[in-house]
mmCIF file of C-alpha atoms in Angstrom:
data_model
loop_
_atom_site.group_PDB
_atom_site.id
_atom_site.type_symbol
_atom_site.label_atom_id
_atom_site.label_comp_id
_atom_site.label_asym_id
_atom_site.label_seq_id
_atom_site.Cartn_x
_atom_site.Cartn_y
_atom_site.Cartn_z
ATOM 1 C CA UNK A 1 -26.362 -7.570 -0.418
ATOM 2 C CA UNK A 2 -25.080 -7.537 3.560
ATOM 3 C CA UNK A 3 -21.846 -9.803 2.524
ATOM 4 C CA UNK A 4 -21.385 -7.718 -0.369
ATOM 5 C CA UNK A 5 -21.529 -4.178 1.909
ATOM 6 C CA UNK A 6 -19.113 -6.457 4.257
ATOM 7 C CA UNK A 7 -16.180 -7.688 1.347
ATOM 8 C CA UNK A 8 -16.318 -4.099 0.101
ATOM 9 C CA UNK A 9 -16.074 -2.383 4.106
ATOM 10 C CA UNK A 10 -12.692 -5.514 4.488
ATOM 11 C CA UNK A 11 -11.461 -4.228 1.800
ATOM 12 C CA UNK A 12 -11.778 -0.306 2.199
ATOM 13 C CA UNK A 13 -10.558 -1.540 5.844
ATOM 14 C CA UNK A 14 -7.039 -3.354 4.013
ATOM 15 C CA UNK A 15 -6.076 -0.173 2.331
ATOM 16 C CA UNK A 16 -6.208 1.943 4.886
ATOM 17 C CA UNK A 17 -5.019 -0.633 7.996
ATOM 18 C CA UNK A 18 -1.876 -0.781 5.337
ATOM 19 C CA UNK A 19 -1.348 2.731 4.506
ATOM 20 C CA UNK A 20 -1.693 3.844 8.161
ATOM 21 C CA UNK A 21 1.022 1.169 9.261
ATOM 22 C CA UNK A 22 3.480 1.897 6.122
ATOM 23 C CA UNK A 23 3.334 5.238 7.297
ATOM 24 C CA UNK A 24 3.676 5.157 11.294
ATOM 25 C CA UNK A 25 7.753 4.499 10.927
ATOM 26 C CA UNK A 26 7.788 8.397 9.030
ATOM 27 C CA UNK A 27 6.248 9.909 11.750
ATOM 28 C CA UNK A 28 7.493 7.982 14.665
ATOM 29 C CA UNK A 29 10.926 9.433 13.223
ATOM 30 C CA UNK A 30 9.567 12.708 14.078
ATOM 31 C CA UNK A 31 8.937 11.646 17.464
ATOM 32 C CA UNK A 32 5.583 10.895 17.197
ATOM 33 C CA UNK A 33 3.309 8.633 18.958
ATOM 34 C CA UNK A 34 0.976 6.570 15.916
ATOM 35 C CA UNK A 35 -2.480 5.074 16.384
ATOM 36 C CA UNK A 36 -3.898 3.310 13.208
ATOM 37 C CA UNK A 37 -7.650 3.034 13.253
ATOM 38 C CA UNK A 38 -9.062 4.758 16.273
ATOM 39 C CA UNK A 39 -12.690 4.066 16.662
ATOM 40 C CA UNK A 40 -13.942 7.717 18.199
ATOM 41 C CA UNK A 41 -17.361 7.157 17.878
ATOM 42 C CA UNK A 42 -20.429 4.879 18.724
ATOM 43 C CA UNK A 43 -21.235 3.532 15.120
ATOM 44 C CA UNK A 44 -17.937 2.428 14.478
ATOM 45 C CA UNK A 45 -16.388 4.309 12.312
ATOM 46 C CA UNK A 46 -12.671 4.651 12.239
ATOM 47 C CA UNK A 47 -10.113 7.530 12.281
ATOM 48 C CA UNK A 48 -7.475 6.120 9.937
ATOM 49 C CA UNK A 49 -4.462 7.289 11.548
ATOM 50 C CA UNK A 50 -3.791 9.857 14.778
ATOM 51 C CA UNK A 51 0.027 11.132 15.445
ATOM 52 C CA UNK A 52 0.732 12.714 17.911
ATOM 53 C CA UNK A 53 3.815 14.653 18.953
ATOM 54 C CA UNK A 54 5.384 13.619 21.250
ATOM 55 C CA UNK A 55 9.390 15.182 21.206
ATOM 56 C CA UNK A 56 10.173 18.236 19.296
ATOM 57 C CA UNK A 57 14.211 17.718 19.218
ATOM 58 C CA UNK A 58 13.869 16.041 15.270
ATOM 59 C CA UNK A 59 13.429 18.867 12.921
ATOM 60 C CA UNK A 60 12.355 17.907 8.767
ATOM 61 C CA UNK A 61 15.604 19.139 7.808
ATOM 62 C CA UNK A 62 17.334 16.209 9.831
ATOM 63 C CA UNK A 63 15.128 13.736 7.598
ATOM 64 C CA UNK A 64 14.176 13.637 3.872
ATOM 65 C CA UNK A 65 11.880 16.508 3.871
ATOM 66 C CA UNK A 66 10.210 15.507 0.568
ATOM 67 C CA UNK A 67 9.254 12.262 2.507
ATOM 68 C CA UNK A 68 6.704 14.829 4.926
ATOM 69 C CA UNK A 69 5.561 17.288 1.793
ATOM 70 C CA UNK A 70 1.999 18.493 2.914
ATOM 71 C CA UNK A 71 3.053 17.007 6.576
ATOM 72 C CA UNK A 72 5.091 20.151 7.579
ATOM 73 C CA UNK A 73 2.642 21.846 9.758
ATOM 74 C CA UNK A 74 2.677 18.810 12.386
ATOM 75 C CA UNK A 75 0.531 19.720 15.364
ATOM 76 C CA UNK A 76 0.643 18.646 18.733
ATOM 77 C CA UNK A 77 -2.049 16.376 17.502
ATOM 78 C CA UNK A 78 -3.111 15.109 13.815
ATOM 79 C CA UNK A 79 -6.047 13.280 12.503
ATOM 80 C CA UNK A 80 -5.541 12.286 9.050
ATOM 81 C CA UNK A 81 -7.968 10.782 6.870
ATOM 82 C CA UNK A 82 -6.972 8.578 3.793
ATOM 83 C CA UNK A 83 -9.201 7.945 0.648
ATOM 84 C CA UNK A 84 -7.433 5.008 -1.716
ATOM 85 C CA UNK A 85 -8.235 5.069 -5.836
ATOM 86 C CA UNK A 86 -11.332 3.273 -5.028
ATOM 87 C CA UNK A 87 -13.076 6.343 -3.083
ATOM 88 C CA UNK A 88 -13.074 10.112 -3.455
ATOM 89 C CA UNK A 89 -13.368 12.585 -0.805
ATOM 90 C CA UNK A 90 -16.394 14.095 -0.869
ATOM 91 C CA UNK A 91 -18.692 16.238 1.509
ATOM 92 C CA UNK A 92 -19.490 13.341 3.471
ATOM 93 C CA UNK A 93 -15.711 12.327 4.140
ATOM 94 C CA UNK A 94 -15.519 16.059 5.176
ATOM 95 C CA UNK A 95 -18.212 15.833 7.329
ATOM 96 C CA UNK A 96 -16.847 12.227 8.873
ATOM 97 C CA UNK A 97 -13.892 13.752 9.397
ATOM 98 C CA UNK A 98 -14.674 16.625 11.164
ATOM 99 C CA UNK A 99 -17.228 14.427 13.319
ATOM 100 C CA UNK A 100 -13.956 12.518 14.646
ATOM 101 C CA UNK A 101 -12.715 16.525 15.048
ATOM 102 C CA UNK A 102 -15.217 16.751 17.535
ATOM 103 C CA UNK A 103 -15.080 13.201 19.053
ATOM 104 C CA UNK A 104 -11.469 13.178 19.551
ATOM 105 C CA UNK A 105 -11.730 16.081 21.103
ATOM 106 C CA UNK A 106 -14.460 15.272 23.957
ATOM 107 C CA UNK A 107 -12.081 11.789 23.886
ATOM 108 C CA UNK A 108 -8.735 13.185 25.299
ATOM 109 C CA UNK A 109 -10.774 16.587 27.078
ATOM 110 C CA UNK A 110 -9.006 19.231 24.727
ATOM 111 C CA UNK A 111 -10.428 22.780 25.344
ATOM 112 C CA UNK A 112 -8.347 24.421 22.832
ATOM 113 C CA UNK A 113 -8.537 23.575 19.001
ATOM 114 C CA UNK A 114 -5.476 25.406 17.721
ATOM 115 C CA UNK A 115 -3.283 22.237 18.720
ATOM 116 C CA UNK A 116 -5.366 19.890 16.791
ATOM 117 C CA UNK A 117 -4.422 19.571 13.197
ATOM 118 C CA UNK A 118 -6.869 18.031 10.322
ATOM 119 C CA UNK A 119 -5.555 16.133 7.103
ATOM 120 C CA UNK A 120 -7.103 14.070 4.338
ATOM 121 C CA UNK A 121 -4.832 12.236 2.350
ATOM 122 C CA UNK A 122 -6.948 11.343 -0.923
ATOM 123 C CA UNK A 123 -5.524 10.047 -4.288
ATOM 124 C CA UNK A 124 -7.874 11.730 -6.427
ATOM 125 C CA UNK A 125 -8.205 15.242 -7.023
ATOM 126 C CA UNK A 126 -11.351 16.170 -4.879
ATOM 127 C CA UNK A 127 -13.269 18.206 -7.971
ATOM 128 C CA UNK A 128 -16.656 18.020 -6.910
ATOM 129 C CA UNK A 129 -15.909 18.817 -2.888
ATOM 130 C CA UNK A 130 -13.709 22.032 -4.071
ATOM 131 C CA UNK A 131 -15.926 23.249 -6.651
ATOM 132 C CA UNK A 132 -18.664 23.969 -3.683
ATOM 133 C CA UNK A 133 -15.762 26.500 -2.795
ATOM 134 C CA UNK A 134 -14.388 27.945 -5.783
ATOM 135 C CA UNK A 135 -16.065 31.303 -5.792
ATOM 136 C CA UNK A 136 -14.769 31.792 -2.194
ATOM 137 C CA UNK A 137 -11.500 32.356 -1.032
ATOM 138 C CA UNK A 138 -11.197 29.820 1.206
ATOM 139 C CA UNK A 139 -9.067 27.025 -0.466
ATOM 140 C CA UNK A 140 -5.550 27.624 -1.091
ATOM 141 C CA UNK A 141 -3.138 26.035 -3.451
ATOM 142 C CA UNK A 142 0.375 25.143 -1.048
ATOM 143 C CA UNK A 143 1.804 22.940 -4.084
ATOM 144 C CA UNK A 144 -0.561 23.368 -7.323
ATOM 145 C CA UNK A 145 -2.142 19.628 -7.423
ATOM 146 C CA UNK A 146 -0.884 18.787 -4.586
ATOM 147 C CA UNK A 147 -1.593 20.683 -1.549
ATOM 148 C CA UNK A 148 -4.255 22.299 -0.576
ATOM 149 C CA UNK A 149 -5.656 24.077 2.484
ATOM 150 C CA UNK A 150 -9.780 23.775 3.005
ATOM 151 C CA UNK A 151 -10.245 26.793 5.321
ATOM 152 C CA UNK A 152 -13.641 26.098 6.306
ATOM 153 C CA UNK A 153 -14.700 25.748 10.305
ATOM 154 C CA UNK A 154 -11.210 23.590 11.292
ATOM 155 C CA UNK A 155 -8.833 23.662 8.451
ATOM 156 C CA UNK A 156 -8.291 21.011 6.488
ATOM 157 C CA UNK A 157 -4.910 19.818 4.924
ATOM 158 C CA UNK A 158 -5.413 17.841 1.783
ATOM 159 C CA UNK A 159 -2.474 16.014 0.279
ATOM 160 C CA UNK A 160 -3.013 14.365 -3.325
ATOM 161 C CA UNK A 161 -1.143 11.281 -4.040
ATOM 162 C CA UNK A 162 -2.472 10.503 -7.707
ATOM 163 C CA UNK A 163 0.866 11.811 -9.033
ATOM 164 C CA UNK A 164 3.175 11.450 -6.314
ATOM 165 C CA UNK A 165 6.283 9.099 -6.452
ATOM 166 C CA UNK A 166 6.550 9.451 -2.343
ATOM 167 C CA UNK A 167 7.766 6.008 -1.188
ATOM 168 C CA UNK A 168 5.100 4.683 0.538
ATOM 169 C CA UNK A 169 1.897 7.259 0.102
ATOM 170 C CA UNK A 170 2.612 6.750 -4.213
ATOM 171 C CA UNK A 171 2.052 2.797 -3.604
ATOM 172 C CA UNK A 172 -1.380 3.256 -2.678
ATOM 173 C CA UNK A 173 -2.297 4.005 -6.568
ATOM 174 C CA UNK A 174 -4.312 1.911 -9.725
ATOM 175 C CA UNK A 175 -1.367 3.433 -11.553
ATOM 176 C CA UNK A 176 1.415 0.546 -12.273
ATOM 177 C CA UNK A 177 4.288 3.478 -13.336
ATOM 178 C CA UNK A 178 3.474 5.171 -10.385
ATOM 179 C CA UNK A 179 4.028 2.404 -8.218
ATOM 180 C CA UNK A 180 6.997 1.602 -9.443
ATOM 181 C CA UNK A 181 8.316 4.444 -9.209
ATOM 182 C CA UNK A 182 7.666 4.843 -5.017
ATOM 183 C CA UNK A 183 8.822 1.263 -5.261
ATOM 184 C CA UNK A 184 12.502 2.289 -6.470
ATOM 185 C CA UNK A 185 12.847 5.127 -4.545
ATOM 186 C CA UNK A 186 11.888 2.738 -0.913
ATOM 187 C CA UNK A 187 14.320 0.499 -2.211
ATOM 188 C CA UNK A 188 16.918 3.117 -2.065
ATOM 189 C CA UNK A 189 15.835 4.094 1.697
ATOM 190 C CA UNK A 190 17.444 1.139 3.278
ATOM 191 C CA UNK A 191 16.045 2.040 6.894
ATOM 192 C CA UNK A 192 12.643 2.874 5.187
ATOM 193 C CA UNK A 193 12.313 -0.264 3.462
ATOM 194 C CA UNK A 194 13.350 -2.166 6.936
ATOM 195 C CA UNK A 195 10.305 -0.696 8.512
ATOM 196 C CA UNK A 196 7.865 -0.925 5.943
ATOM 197 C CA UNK A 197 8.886 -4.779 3.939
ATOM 198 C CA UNK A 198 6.822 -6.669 6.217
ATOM 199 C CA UNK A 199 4.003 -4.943 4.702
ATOM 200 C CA UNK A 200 4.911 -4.765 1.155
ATOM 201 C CA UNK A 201 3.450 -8.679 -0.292
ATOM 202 C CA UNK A 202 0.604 -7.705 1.972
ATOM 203 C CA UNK A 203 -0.032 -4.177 -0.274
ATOM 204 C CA UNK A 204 1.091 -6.477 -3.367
ATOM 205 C CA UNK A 205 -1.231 -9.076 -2.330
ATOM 206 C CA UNK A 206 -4.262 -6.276 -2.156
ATOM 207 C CA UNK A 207 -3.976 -5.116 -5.280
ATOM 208 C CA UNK A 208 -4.267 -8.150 -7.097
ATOM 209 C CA UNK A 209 -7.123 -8.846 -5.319
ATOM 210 C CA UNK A 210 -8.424 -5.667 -6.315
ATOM 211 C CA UNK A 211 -7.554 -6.840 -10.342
ATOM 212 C CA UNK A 212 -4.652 -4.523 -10.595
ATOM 213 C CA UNK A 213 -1.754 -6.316 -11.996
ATOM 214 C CA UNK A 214 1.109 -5.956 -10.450
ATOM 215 C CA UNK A 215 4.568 -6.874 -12.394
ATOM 216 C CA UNK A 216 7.623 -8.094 -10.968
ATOM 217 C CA UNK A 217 6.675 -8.004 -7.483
ATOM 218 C CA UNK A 218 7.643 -11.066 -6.464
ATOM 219 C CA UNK A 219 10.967 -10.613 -8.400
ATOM 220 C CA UNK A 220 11.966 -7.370 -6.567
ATOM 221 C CA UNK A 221 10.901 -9.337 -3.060
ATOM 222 C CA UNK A 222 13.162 -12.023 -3.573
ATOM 223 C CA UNK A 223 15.763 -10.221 -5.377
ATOM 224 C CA UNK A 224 15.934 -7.913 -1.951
ATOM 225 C CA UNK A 225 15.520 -10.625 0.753
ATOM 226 C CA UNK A 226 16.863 -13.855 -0.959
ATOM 227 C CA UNK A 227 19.614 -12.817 -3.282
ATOM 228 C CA UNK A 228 21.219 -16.044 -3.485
ATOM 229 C CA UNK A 229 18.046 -17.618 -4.927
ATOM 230 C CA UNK A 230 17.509 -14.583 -7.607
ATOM 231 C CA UNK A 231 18.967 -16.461 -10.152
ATOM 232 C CA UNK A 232 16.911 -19.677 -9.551
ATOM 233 C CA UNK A 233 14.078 -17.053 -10.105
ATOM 234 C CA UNK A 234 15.038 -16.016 -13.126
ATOM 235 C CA UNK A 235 15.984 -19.376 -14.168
ATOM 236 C CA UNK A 236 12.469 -20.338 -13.463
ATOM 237 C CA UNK A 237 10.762 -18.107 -15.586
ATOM 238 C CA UNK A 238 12.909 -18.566 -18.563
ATOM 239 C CA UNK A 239 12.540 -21.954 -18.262
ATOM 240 C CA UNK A 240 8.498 -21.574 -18.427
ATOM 241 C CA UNK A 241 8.890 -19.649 -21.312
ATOM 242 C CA UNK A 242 11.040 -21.392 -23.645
ATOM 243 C CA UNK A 243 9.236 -24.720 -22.459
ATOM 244 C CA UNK A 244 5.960 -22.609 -23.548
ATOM 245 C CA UNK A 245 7.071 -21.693 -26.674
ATOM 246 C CA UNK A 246 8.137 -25.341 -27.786
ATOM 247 C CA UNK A 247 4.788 -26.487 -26.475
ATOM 248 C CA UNK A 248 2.969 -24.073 -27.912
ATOM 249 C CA UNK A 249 4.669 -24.821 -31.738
ATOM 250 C CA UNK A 250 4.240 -28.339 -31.197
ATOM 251 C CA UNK A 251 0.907 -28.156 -30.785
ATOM 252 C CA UNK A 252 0.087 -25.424 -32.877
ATOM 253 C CA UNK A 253 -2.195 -23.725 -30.966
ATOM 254 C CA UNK A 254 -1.892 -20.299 -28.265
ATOM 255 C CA UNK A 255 -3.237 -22.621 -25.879
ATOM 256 C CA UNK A 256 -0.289 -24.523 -25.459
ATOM 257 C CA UNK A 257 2.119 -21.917 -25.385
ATOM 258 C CA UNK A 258 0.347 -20.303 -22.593
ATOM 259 C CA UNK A 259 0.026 -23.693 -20.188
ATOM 260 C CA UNK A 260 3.427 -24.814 -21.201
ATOM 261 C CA UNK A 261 4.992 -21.528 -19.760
ATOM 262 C CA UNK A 262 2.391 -21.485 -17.160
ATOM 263 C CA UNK A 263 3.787 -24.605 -15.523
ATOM 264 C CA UNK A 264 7.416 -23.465 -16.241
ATOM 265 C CA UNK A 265 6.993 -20.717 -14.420
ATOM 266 C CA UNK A 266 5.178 -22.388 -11.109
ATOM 267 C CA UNK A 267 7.567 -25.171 -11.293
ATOM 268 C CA UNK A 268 10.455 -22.703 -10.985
ATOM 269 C CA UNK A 269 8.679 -20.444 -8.235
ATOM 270 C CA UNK A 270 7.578 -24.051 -6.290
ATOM 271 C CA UNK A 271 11.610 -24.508 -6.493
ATOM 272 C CA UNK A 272 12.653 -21.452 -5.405
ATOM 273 C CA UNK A 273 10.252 -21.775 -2.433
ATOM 274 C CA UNK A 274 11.576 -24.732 -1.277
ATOM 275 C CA UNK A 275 14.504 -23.789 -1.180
ATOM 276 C CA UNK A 276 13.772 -20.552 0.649
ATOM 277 C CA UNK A 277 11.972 -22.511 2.984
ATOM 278 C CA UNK A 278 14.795 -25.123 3.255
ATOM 279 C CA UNK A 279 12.462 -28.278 2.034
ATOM 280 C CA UNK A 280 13.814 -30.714 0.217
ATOM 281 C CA UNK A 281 13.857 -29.350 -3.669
ATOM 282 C CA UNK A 282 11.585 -31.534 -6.128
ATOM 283 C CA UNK A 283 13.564 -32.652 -9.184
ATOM 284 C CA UNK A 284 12.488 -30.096 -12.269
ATOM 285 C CA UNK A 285 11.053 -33.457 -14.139
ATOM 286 C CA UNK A 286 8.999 -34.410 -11.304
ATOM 287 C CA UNK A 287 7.203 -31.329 -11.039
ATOM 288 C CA UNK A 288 6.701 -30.834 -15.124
ATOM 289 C CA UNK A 289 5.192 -33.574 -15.032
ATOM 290 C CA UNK A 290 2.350 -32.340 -13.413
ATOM 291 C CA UNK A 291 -0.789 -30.967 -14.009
ATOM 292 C CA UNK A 292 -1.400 -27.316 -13.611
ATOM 293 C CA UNK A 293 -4.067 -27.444 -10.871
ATOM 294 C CA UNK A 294 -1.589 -29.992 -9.239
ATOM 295 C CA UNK A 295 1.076 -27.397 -9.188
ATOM 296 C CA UNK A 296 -0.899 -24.730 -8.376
ATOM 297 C CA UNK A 297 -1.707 -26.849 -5.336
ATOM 298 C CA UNK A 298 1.591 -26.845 -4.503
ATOM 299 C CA UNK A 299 2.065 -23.609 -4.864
ATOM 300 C CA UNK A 300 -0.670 -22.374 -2.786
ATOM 301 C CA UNK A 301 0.408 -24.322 -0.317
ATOM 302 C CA UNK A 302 4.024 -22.837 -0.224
ATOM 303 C CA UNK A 303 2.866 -19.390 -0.369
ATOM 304 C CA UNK A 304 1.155 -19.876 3.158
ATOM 305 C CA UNK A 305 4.392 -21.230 4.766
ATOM 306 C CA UNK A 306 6.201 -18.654 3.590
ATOM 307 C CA UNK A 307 3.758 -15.780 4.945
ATOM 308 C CA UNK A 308 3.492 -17.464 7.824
ATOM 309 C CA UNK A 309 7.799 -17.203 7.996
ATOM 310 C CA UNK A 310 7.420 -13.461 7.169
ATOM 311 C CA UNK A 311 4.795 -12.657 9.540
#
């Protein structure tokens, strides 16, 4: 039971370590100084993310202002908590969040609150919190599902990603169009996409682990970073397929097909490694005619040399 409460607190811990550094380069923009994961109290528990202002000169109108929507009321300083697709923001997450309010606070000897500015970032609608409040006037609708205000004690900014094709905050979904969509539109921020790639396989890497499928991934990595091997990509997975399919007839059975594109496409990807990582390229036959697990081996062991390059 303790190593299961300590995989799921890594993981919780990955999603937000990873949203908290995708988005320091939009606020740092602003001017801002970033912290991710400030431990303000004694049972260690973490803030996500604290900016704080540090120049006023850069106005939202100088920047993509759809890339700060819910974020235009910047304070001098700005807690912001973030709940991924795996956790909803409930009265406890309130309460948490209001407890690093008061810690932060005491922390950096603020005696006025006004300059203090709360926001939970959350991808799911938070029903069940709100409806406590619906007879009351104190939540307001700034973008109908997607903004809110929570005017109770400190007010609380809540921004809802579910639906929101913002290039990095619309990654952090279960939702494969979604993602896709935030995906194109960082690819089409060139200085965006500078600041955030070295964190992208990491995200990618997450979700699988999380068993959400993501599709073409690695395609859109190496089609970005390693254009001149794109086509050896490509090549690679066509290969595995056709080389599945004959399989797969010859021996009449699903079976086949599947293991006969599966080591198609890992003998292509192996390839294209190499190659990335300027080894010595194994001839196709070679590699075909090997086992899965022994490719797979292989494989693995490319995949850590070429983190290792990235990181």
């Amino acid at each position: 039971m303790e190593n299961n409460t300590e995989t799921k607190n890594e993981e919780r811990t990955g999603w937000h370590r990873l949203l908290g550094l995708m988005m320091t380069p939009l606020f740092e923009k602003l001017g801002c100084e970033v912290t991710v994961e400030v431990d303000l109290s004694l049972k260690k528990q973490l803030l996500d993310v604290v900016v704080v202002r540090k120049h006023s000169s850069v106005l939202f109108d100088d920047l993509n202002p759809d890339y700060y929507e819910g974020f235009e009321n910047l304070n001098e300083h700005n807690l912001i908590s973030f709940k991924s697709f795996r956790e909803v923001f409930n009265m406890d997450a309130l309460e948490e969040l209001y407890g690093h309010f008061t810690n932060y606070k005491k922390m950096k000897n603020l005696k006025e609150e006004n300059n203090i500015n709360l926001y939970a970032v959350t991808n799911h609608f938070p029903e069940t919190l709100f409806n406590r409040f619906k007879e009351t006037k104190l939540i307001e609708a700034i973008e109908k599902n997607k903004v809110y205000d929570l005017k109770v004690l400190t007010p609380v900014r809540f921004i809802i990603t579910k639906d929101s094709n913002h290039p990095i905050l619309g990654l952090f979904s279960n939702n494969i169009k979604q993602i896709i969509l935030s995906r194109e539109r960082l690819q089409h921020d060139g200085w965006l996409l500078q600041h955030t790639s070295t964190y992208l396989n990491k995200l990618y890497d997450h979700y699988n682990l999380q068993g959400v499928d993501m599709p073409y991934t690695r395609e859109m990595f190496v089609k970005e970073n390693y254009p001149e091997h794109y086509g050896q990509f490509l090549l690679g997975k066509q290969e595995g397929w056709q080389g599945g399919l004959q399989k797969g007839r010859q021996e009449g059975r699903q079976e086949g097909w599947q293991k006969g594109m599966q080591k198609g496409e890992l003998t292509g990807k192996i390839q294209l490694l190499q190659q990335i990582l300027k080894q010595p390229v194994s001839p196709k036959e070679a590699l075909l005619a090997k086992n899965i697990d022994e490719l797979q081996n292989i494989y693995i062991i490319l995949e850590k040399e070429w983190k290792q390059v990235q990181n």
